[in-house]
Amino acid sequence: MFADCRDLAARPRLADAAVVATQDNQHTEPVEALAAAGYHLLLEKPMATTEEDCLRIVRAAEDAGVLLTVCHVLRYTTCTRTLKELIDSGRLGEVESIQHLEPVGWWHQAHSFVRGNWRREDESSPMLPAKSSHDVDRLLYLMGRPPERVSSFGGLAHFNERNRPAAATDNCLDCPVEPTCPYSAPRLYLGCLGDPDKEYWPLGAVTADRTEDGVRAALRTGPYGRCVYACWPVPPAVRRPRR
C-alpha cells in the first residue's frame, strides 16, 4: 500500500505500466510522477480539464519515453471499426456532417452528475468532457480530421429550486414526496441489492456495505441521499421558502 502516487513513484518500479484513474482534475501530477519513474500509462478519460494540463501530460510522457494512452474504448468496438472502414473506403461518399446523440439515462444523470462525483465543474470537469469525451474521440477517429468549429452549451434547467416539490426535504429518507419521486434514492440504491452487477455499479460508488442498513446509513450521511433539486447553491432570487 502507498500513501499516494508520489510514494509509489519514489520506489523501484514494480510493474511495466500503471493506471491513472484519479478524479478528472487530478490527472496531471500522477502522470508526471509515474512517467518519470518509467511507467507506461493508461489514463482514464478525460485526459485533463485544461489545455495546459493536457500539454503537461503529453510532455511528461515524451520526456520520459513511455507509452501513454487514454481510455477511449469506443474506438475498439465492432460498430466503430465497421463505420471507420465504410467511411475510409469512400462507399458513403464524402461525409459533410454527422448527427450524434449521447442519451444520458435519467438515473445516471441523477447518480453521477447531480448527486455524484461529477456534480460540480470546479471539482471535476464540465459535462462535455466528463460524459461525452468518448463520443468526441469516436467522432474524431471516424473522420480522421479535427472539426472546423465546436460549440457546447447548457444550463441547470431542471435540477434546481424552482422545480423542487413544495413538501420535499433535503434528504430522501425523510421526504414525504419520496414514494412517488422518480429520483428516489432509496428506490434506486436499495434496488441494487442482490444484483452483482448493480452492486458493483452504481451502488459501489455509494457504499461498500451491501446490506439494507449499510445503504440507508450511506444515504443518510453521504451525497447520494440528497434531494436532486437541492444539490447546488442557487441565487436568492430563485429560492422559495421551505415548509
PDB file of C-alpha atoms in Angstrom:
ATOM      1  CA  MET A   1       0.000   0.000   0.000  1.00  0.00           C
ATOM      2  CA  PHE A   2       1.141   3.536  -0.797  1.00  0.00           C
ATOM      3  CA  ALA A   3       0.036   6.886   0.578  1.00  0.00           C
ATOM      4  CA  ASP A   4      -0.190   8.413  -2.893  1.00  0.00           C
ATOM      5  CA  CYS A   5       1.371   8.276  -6.364  1.00  0.00           C
ATOM      6  CA  ARG A   6       4.481  10.133  -5.228  1.00  0.00           C
ATOM      7  CA  ASP A   7       5.184   7.416  -2.702  1.00  0.00           C
ATOM      8  CA  LEU A   8       4.834   4.795  -5.430  1.00  0.00           C
ATOM      9  CA  ALA A   9       6.990   6.752  -7.884  1.00  0.00           C
ATOM     10  CA  ALA A  10       9.768   7.090  -5.297  1.00  0.00           C
ATOM     11  CA  ARG A  11      10.142   3.300  -5.013  1.00  0.00           C
ATOM     12  CA  PRO A  12      11.835   0.980  -7.527  1.00  0.00           C
ATOM     13  CA  ARG A  13       9.466   0.308 -10.437  1.00  0.00           C
ATOM     14  CA  LEU A  14       7.052  -2.520  -9.570  1.00  0.00           C
ATOM     15  CA  ALA A  15       5.444  -3.116 -12.966  1.00  0.00           C
ATOM     16  CA  ASP A  16       5.669  -2.170 -16.612  1.00  0.00           C
ATOM     17  CA  ALA A  17       2.573   0.043 -16.551  1.00  0.00           C
ATOM     18  CA  ALA A  18       0.274   1.955 -14.222  1.00  0.00           C
ATOM     19  CA  VAL A  19      -3.344   3.093 -14.469  1.00  0.00           C
ATOM     20  CA  VAL A  20      -4.155   6.692 -13.544  1.00  0.00           C
ATOM     21  CA  ALA A  21      -7.834   6.830 -12.566  1.00  0.00           C
ATOM     22  CA  THR A  22      -7.958   9.783 -10.186  1.00  0.00           C
ATOM     23  CA  GLN A  23     -10.627  12.470 -10.487  1.00  0.00           C
ATOM     24  CA  ASP A  24     -10.671  14.398 -13.758  1.00  0.00           C
ATOM     25  CA  ASN A  25      -8.816  17.435 -12.427  1.00  0.00           C
ATOM     26  CA  GLN A  26      -6.200  15.303 -10.651  1.00  0.00           C
ATOM     27  CA  HIS A  27      -4.557  13.508 -13.589  1.00  0.00           C
ATOM     28  CA  THR A  28      -1.545  15.689 -14.302  1.00  0.00           C
ATOM     29  CA  GLU A  29       0.679  15.218 -11.248  1.00  0.00           C
ATOM     30  CA  PRO A  30       0.273  11.408 -11.110  1.00  0.00           C
ATOM     31  CA  VAL A  31       1.140  11.160 -14.810  1.00  0.00           C
ATOM     32  CA  GLU A  32       4.234  13.323 -14.373  1.00  0.00           C
ATOM     33  CA  ALA A  33       5.432  11.386 -11.333  1.00  0.00           C
ATOM     34  CA  LEU A  34       4.787   7.913 -12.741  1.00  0.00           C
ATOM     35  CA  ALA A  35       6.117   8.705 -16.210  1.00  0.00           C
ATOM     36  CA  ALA A  36       9.356   9.997 -14.674  1.00  0.00           C
ATOM     37  CA  ALA A  37       9.559   6.708 -12.745  1.00  0.00           C
ATOM     38  CA  GLY A  38       9.419   4.788 -16.027  1.00  0.00           C
ATOM     39  CA  TYR A  39       5.840   3.500 -16.010  1.00  0.00           C
ATOM     40  CA  HIS A  40       3.885   3.192 -19.240  1.00  0.00           C
ATOM     41  CA  LEU A  41       0.492   4.753 -18.567  1.00  0.00           C
ATOM     42  CA  LEU A  42      -3.188   4.052 -19.145  1.00  0.00           C
ATOM     43  CA  LEU A  43      -5.041   7.276 -18.360  1.00  0.00           C
ATOM     44  CA  GLU A  44      -8.724   7.484 -17.530  1.00  0.00           C
ATOM     45  CA  LYS A  45     -10.731   9.921 -19.617  1.00  0.00           C
ATOM     46  CA  PRO A  46     -10.916  12.870 -19.907  1.00  0.00           C
ATOM     47  CA  MET A  47      -7.207  13.435 -20.359  1.00  0.00           C
ATOM     48  CA  ALA A  48      -7.348  16.623 -18.255  1.00  0.00           C
ATOM     49  CA  THR A  49      -9.631  19.570 -17.643  1.00  0.00           C
ATOM     50  CA  THR A  50      -7.462  22.289 -19.202  1.00  0.00           C
ATOM     51  CA  GLU A  51      -5.377  22.580 -22.342  1.00  0.00           C
ATOM     52  CA  GLU A  52      -2.334  23.421 -20.231  1.00  0.00           C
ATOM     53  CA  ASP A  53      -2.627  20.183 -18.257  1.00  0.00           C
ATOM     54  CA  CYS A  54      -3.121  18.157 -21.431  1.00  0.00           C
ATOM     55  CA  LEU A  55       0.135  19.575 -22.784  1.00  0.00           C
ATOM     56  CA  ARG A  56       1.907  18.845 -19.480  1.00  0.00           C
ATOM     57  CA  ILE A  57       0.759  15.218 -19.705  1.00  0.00           C
ATOM     58  CA  VAL A  58       1.984  14.864 -23.275  1.00  0.00           C
ATOM     59  CA  ARG A  59       5.363  16.423 -22.426  1.00  0.00           C
ATOM     60  CA  ALA A  60       5.765  14.158 -19.400  1.00  0.00           C
ATOM     61  CA  ALA A  61       5.259  11.023 -21.499  1.00  0.00           C
ATOM     62  CA  GLU A  62       7.509  12.260 -24.316  1.00  0.00           C
ATOM     63  CA  ASP A  63      10.296  13.371 -21.987  1.00  0.00           C
ATOM     64  CA  ALA A  64      10.241  10.027 -20.160  1.00  0.00           C
ATOM     65  CA  GLY A  65       9.945   7.974 -23.358  1.00  0.00           C
ATOM     66  CA  VAL A  66       6.951   5.996 -22.053  1.00  0.00           C
ATOM     67  CA  LEU A  67       3.751   4.925 -23.764  1.00  0.00           C
ATOM     68  CA  LEU A  68       0.607   6.855 -22.869  1.00  0.00           C
ATOM     69  CA  THR A  69      -2.917   6.030 -23.938  1.00  0.00           C
ATOM     70  CA  VAL A  70      -6.304   7.352 -22.844  1.00  0.00           C
ATOM     71  CA  CYS A  71      -9.227   5.008 -22.128  1.00  0.00           C
ATOM     72  CA  HIS A  72     -11.274   5.761 -25.229  1.00  0.00           C
ATOM     73  CA  VAL A  73     -12.749   2.294 -25.534  1.00  0.00           C
ATOM     74  CA  LEU A  74     -15.340   3.098 -28.218  1.00  0.00           C
ATOM     75  CA  ARG A  75     -12.596   3.075 -30.846  1.00  0.00           C
ATOM     76  CA  TYR A  76     -12.280  -0.667 -30.478  1.00  0.00           C
ATOM     77  CA  THR A  77     -15.913  -1.745 -30.762  1.00  0.00           C
ATOM     78  CA  THR A  78     -17.080  -3.711 -33.795  1.00  0.00           C
ATOM     79  CA  CYS A  79     -19.543  -0.952 -34.655  1.00  0.00           C
ATOM     80  CA  THR A  80     -16.881   1.765 -34.698  1.00  0.00           C
ATOM     81  CA  ARG A  81     -14.426  -0.332 -36.701  1.00  0.00           C
ATOM     82  CA  THR A  82     -17.099  -1.108 -39.295  1.00  0.00           C
ATOM     83  CA  LEU A  83     -18.083   2.554 -39.616  1.00  0.00           C
ATOM     84  CA  LYS A  84     -14.427   3.533 -39.959  1.00  0.00           C
ATOM     85  CA  GLU A  85     -13.919   1.025 -42.756  1.00  0.00           C
ATOM     86  CA  LEU A  86     -17.021   2.289 -44.580  1.00  0.00           C
ATOM     87  CA  ILE A  87     -16.019   5.945 -44.325  1.00  0.00           C
ATOM     88  CA  ASP A  88     -12.400   5.335 -45.317  1.00  0.00           C
ATOM     89  CA  SER A  89     -13.432   3.168 -48.295  1.00  0.00           C
ATOM     90  CA  GLY A  90     -15.413   6.001 -49.848  1.00  0.00           C
ATOM     91  CA  ARG A  91     -18.558   3.874 -50.171  1.00  0.00           C
ATOM     92  CA  LEU A  92     -20.533   6.545 -48.311  1.00  0.00           C
ATOM     93  CA  GLY A  93     -19.165   9.369 -50.422  1.00  0.00           C
ATOM     94  CA  GLU A  94     -17.805  12.475 -48.733  1.00  0.00           C
ATOM     95  CA  VAL A  95     -19.070  12.911 -45.194  1.00  0.00           C
ATOM     96  CA  GLU A  96     -20.125  16.529 -44.668  1.00  0.00           C
ATOM     97  CA  SER A  97     -21.803  16.261 -41.260  1.00  0.00           C
ATOM     98  CA  ILE A  98     -22.624  13.753 -38.537  1.00  0.00           C
ATOM     99  CA  GLN A  99     -25.616  13.671 -36.193  1.00  0.00           C
ATOM    100  CA  HIS A 100     -24.720  12.041 -32.919  1.00  0.00           C
ATOM    101  CA  LEU A 101     -26.659  11.761 -29.659  1.00  0.00           C
ATOM    102  CA  GLU A 102     -25.402  10.829 -26.193  1.00  0.00           C
ATOM    103  CA  PRO A 103     -28.587   9.862 -24.285  1.00  0.00           C
ATOM    104  CA  VAL A 104     -27.734  10.020 -20.577  1.00  0.00           C
ATOM    105  CA  GLY A 105     -30.242   7.917 -18.653  1.00  0.00           C
ATOM    106  CA  TRP A 106     -32.347   9.779 -16.100  1.00  0.00           C
ATOM    107  CA  TRP A 107     -30.974   7.711 -13.196  1.00  0.00           C
ATOM    108  CA  HIS A 108     -27.390   8.045 -14.477  1.00  0.00           C
ATOM    109  CA  GLN A 109     -27.825  11.808 -14.661  1.00  0.00           C
ATOM    110  CA  ALA A 110     -29.000  11.891 -11.045  1.00  0.00           C
ATOM    111  CA  HIS A 111     -26.339   9.428  -9.844  1.00  0.00           C
ATOM    112  CA  SER A 112     -23.199  10.833 -11.458  1.00  0.00           C
ATOM    113  CA  PHE A 113     -23.939  14.399 -12.490  1.00  0.00           C
ATOM    114  CA  VAL A 114     -26.346  15.687  -9.841  1.00  0.00           C
ATOM    115  CA  ARG A 115     -25.530  13.809  -6.633  1.00  0.00           C
ATOM    116  CA  GLY A 116     -22.218  12.204  -7.521  1.00  0.00           C
ATOM    117  CA  ASN A 117     -18.555  12.916  -8.180  1.00  0.00           C
ATOM    118  CA  TRP A 118     -19.161  14.886 -11.383  1.00  0.00           C
ATOM    119  CA  ARG A 119     -21.825  17.225  -9.999  1.00  0.00           C
ATOM    120  CA  ARG A 120     -19.596  20.325  -9.962  1.00  0.00           C
ATOM    121  CA  GLU A 121     -17.345  21.618 -12.716  1.00  0.00           C
ATOM    122  CA  ASP A 122     -14.921  23.147 -10.215  1.00  0.00           C
ATOM    123  CA  GLU A 123     -14.436  19.761  -8.501  1.00  0.00           C
ATOM    124  CA  SER A 124     -14.261  17.534 -11.593  1.00  0.00           C
ATOM    125  CA  SER A 125     -14.895  18.712 -15.150  1.00  0.00           C
ATOM    126  CA  PRO A 126     -17.679  20.128 -17.326  1.00  0.00           C
ATOM    127  CA  MET A 127     -20.368  17.767 -18.608  1.00  0.00           C
ATOM    128  CA  LEU A 128     -18.912  17.503 -22.111  1.00  0.00           C
ATOM    129  CA  PRO A 129     -15.510  16.011 -21.171  1.00  0.00           C
ATOM    130  CA  ALA A 130     -16.912  14.168 -18.145  1.00  0.00           C
ATOM    131  CA  LYS A 131     -19.588  12.232 -20.054  1.00  0.00           C
ATOM    132  CA  SER A 132     -19.044  12.729 -23.765  1.00  0.00           C
ATOM    133  CA  SER A 133     -15.280  12.619 -24.271  1.00  0.00           C
ATOM    134  CA  HIS A 134     -15.734   9.052 -25.560  1.00  0.00           C
ATOM    135  CA  ASP A 135     -18.169  10.349 -28.155  1.00  0.00           C
ATOM    136  CA  VAL A 136     -15.931  13.228 -29.205  1.00  0.00           C
ATOM    137  CA  ASP A 137     -12.957  10.888 -29.573  1.00  0.00           C
ATOM    138  CA  ARG A 138     -15.059   8.417 -31.568  1.00  0.00           C
ATOM    139  CA  LEU A 139     -16.198  11.104 -33.999  1.00  0.00           C
ATOM    140  CA  LEU A 140     -12.653  12.425 -34.441  1.00  0.00           C
ATOM    141  CA  TYR A 141     -11.416   8.890 -35.059  1.00  0.00           C
ATOM    142  CA  LEU A 142     -14.129   8.162 -37.610  1.00  0.00           C
ATOM    143  CA  MET A 143     -13.474  11.336 -39.589  1.00  0.00           C
ATOM    144  CA  GLY A 144      -9.687  11.326 -39.278  1.00  0.00           C
ATOM    145  CA  ARG A 145      -9.513  15.118 -39.052  1.00  0.00           C
ATOM    146  CA  PRO A 146     -10.394  17.787 -36.489  1.00  0.00           C
ATOM    147  CA  PRO A 147     -13.652  19.747 -36.761  1.00  0.00           C
ATOM    148  CA  GLU A 148     -13.656  23.293 -38.059  1.00  0.00           C
ATOM    149  CA  ARG A 149     -15.841  24.611 -35.254  1.00  0.00           C
ATOM    150  CA  VAL A 150     -17.022  23.338 -31.852  1.00  0.00           C
ATOM    151  CA  SER A 151     -19.698  24.721 -29.533  1.00  0.00           C
ATOM    152  CA  SER A 152     -21.181  23.496 -26.280  1.00  0.00           C
ATOM    153  CA  PHE A 153     -23.962  24.970 -24.184  1.00  0.00           C
ATOM    154  CA  GLY A 154     -26.326  24.010 -21.408  1.00  0.00           C
ATOM    155  CA  GLY A 155     -27.643  25.025 -18.049  1.00  0.00           C
ATOM    156  CA  LEU A 156     -29.280  23.927 -14.826  1.00  0.00           C
ATOM    157  CA  ALA A 157     -32.751  23.986 -16.319  1.00  0.00           C
ATOM    158  CA  HIS A 158     -34.371  21.202 -14.310  1.00  0.00           C
ATOM    159  CA  PHE A 159     -32.447  20.228 -11.177  1.00  0.00           C
ATOM    160  CA  ASN A 160     -32.931  23.466  -9.270  1.00  0.00           C
ATOM    161  CA  GLU A 161     -35.043  25.018  -6.527  1.00  0.00           C
ATOM    162  CA  ARG A 162     -37.780  26.154  -8.894  1.00  0.00           C
ATOM    163  CA  ASN A 163     -38.710  22.557  -9.741  1.00  0.00           C
ATOM    164  CA  ARG A 164     -38.444  21.188  -6.220  1.00  0.00           C
ATOM    165  CA  PRO A 165     -41.753  19.813  -4.887  1.00  0.00           C
ATOM    166  CA  ALA A 166     -43.152  22.051  -2.168  1.00  0.00           C
ATOM    167  CA  ALA A 167     -43.058  19.351   0.522  1.00  0.00           C
ATOM    168  CA  ALA A 168     -39.638  17.947  -0.414  1.00  0.00           C
ATOM    169  CA  THR A 169     -36.941  17.650   2.241  1.00  0.00           C
ATOM    170  CA  ASP A 170     -33.186  17.812   1.747  1.00  0.00           C
ATOM    171  CA  ASN A 171     -32.709  14.043   2.204  1.00  0.00           C
ATOM    172  CA  CYS A 172     -34.767  11.341   0.515  1.00  0.00           C
ATOM    173  CA  LEU A 173     -35.002   9.243   3.683  1.00  0.00           C
ATOM    174  CA  ASP A 174     -37.154  11.905   5.373  1.00  0.00           C
ATOM    175  CA  CYS A 175     -39.111  13.065   2.346  1.00  0.00           C
ATOM    176  CA  PRO A 176     -42.901  12.643   2.048  1.00  0.00           C
ATOM    177  CA  VAL A 177     -42.555  13.009  -1.742  1.00  0.00           C
ATOM    178  CA  GLU A 178     -40.041  10.123  -1.989  1.00  0.00           C
ATOM    179  CA  PRO A 179     -42.547   7.282  -2.680  1.00  0.00           C
ATOM    180  CA  THR A 180     -43.673   8.952  -5.912  1.00  0.00           C
ATOM    181  CA  CYS A 181     -40.453  10.752  -6.892  1.00  0.00           C
ATOM    182  CA  PRO A 182     -38.684   9.259  -9.928  1.00  0.00           C
ATOM    183  CA  TYR A 183     -35.332  10.195  -8.374  1.00  0.00           C
ATOM    184  CA  SER A 184     -35.939   8.373  -5.074  1.00  0.00           C
ATOM    185  CA  ALA A 185     -32.515   7.410  -3.715  1.00  0.00           C
ATOM    186  CA  PRO A 186     -33.814   4.532  -1.540  1.00  0.00           C
ATOM    187  CA  ARG A 187     -35.626   3.016  -4.520  1.00  0.00           C
ATOM    188  CA  LEU A 188     -32.611   3.375  -6.787  1.00  0.00           C
ATOM    189  CA  TYR A 189     -29.896   2.097  -4.451  1.00  0.00           C
ATOM    190  CA  LEU A 190     -31.785  -0.441  -2.328  1.00  0.00           C
ATOM    191  CA  GLY A 191     -32.964  -1.890  -5.629  1.00  0.00           C
ATOM    192  CA  CYS A 192     -29.339  -2.725  -6.452  1.00  0.00           C
ATOM    193  CA  LEU A 193     -29.030  -5.214  -3.595  1.00  0.00           C
ATOM    194  CA  GLY A 194     -28.894  -8.793  -4.765  1.00  0.00           C
ATOM    195  CA  ASP A 195     -27.746  -7.911  -8.286  1.00  0.00           C
ATOM    196  CA  PRO A 196     -23.935  -8.368  -8.535  1.00  0.00           C
ATOM    197  CA  ASP A 197     -23.621  -6.017 -11.498  1.00  0.00           C
ATOM    198  CA  LYS A 198     -25.607  -3.211  -9.857  1.00  0.00           C
ATOM    199  CA  GLU A 199     -23.905  -3.778  -6.519  1.00  0.00           C
ATOM    200  CA  TYR A 200     -20.614  -3.107  -8.309  1.00  0.00           C
ATOM    201  CA  TRP A 201     -22.036  -0.003 -10.007  1.00  0.00           C
ATOM    202  CA  PRO A 202     -23.771   2.247  -9.242  1.00  0.00           C
ATOM    203  CA  LEU A 203     -24.049   1.030  -5.635  1.00  0.00           C
ATOM    204  CA  GLY A 204     -20.261   0.693  -5.288  1.00  0.00           C
ATOM    205  CA  ALA A 205     -19.949   4.461  -5.532  1.00  0.00           C
ATOM    206  CA  VAL A 206     -22.349   4.860  -2.610  1.00  0.00           C
ATOM    207  CA  THR A 207     -21.133   2.280  -0.080  1.00  0.00           C
ATOM    208  CA  ALA A 208     -19.156  -0.933   0.312  1.00  0.00           C
ATOM    209  CA  ASP A 209     -21.769  -2.261   2.757  1.00  0.00           C
ATOM    210  CA  ARG A 210     -24.082  -4.498   0.748  1.00  0.00           C
ATOM    211  CA  THR A 211     -26.894  -4.538   3.321  1.00  0.00           C
ATOM    212  CA  GLU A 212     -30.075  -2.513   3.646  1.00  0.00           C
ATOM    213  CA  ASP A 213     -28.796  -0.899   6.849  1.00  0.00           C
ATOM    214  CA  GLY A 214     -25.498  -0.064   5.163  1.00  0.00           C
ATOM    215  CA  VAL A 215     -27.181   1.550   2.170  1.00  0.00           C
ATOM    216  CA  ARG A 216     -29.528   3.589   4.358  1.00  0.00           C
ATOM    217  CA  ALA A 217     -26.634   4.775   6.506  1.00  0.00           C
ATOM    218  CA  ALA A 218     -24.732   5.897   3.394  1.00  0.00           C
ATOM    219  CA  LEU A 219     -27.775   7.730   2.065  1.00  0.00           C
ATOM    220  CA  ARG A 220     -28.201   9.446   5.432  1.00  0.00           C
ATOM    221  CA  THR A 221     -24.626  10.719   5.699  1.00  0.00           C
ATOM    222  CA  GLY A 222     -23.340  10.901   2.107  1.00  0.00           C
ATOM    223  CA  PRO A 223     -24.216  12.864  -1.036  1.00  0.00           C
ATOM    224  CA  TYR A 224     -26.260  10.144  -2.727  1.00  0.00           C
ATOM    225  CA  GLY A 225     -29.268  10.536  -0.451  1.00  0.00           C
ATOM    226  CA  ARG A 226     -29.731  14.220  -1.197  1.00  0.00           C
ATOM    227  CA  CYS A 227     -32.755  15.671  -2.957  1.00  0.00           C
ATOM    228  CA  VAL A 228     -31.788  16.144  -6.608  1.00  0.00           C
ATOM    229  CA  TYR A 229     -33.434  19.560  -6.547  1.00  0.00           C
ATOM    230  CA  ALA A 230     -31.265  20.775  -3.647  1.00  0.00           C
ATOM    231  CA  CYS A 231     -27.762  19.738  -4.702  1.00  0.00           C
ATOM    232  CA  TRP A 232     -26.457  23.136  -5.826  1.00  0.00           C
ATOM    233  CA  PRO A 233     -26.460  26.551  -4.198  1.00  0.00           C
ATOM    234  CA  VAL A 234     -28.950  28.770  -6.008  1.00  0.00           C
ATOM    235  CA  PRO A 235     -29.222  32.575  -6.099  1.00  0.00           C
ATOM    236  CA  PRO A 236     -31.603  34.079  -3.512  1.00  0.00           C
ATOM    237  CA  ALA A 237     -33.835  35.389  -6.306  1.00  0.00           C
ATOM    238  CA  VAL A 238     -34.908  31.862  -7.283  1.00  0.00           C
ATOM    239  CA  ARG A 239     -35.207  30.428  -3.770  1.00  0.00           C
ATOM    240  CA  ARG A 240     -38.582  29.943  -2.231  1.00  0.00           C
ATOM    241  CA  PRO A 241     -39.445  29.425   1.440  1.00  0.00           C
ATOM    242  CA  ARG A 242     -39.361  25.823   2.641  1.00  0.00           C
ATOM    243  CA  ARG A 243     -42.236  24.404   4.636  1.00  0.00           C
TER     244      ARG A 243
END
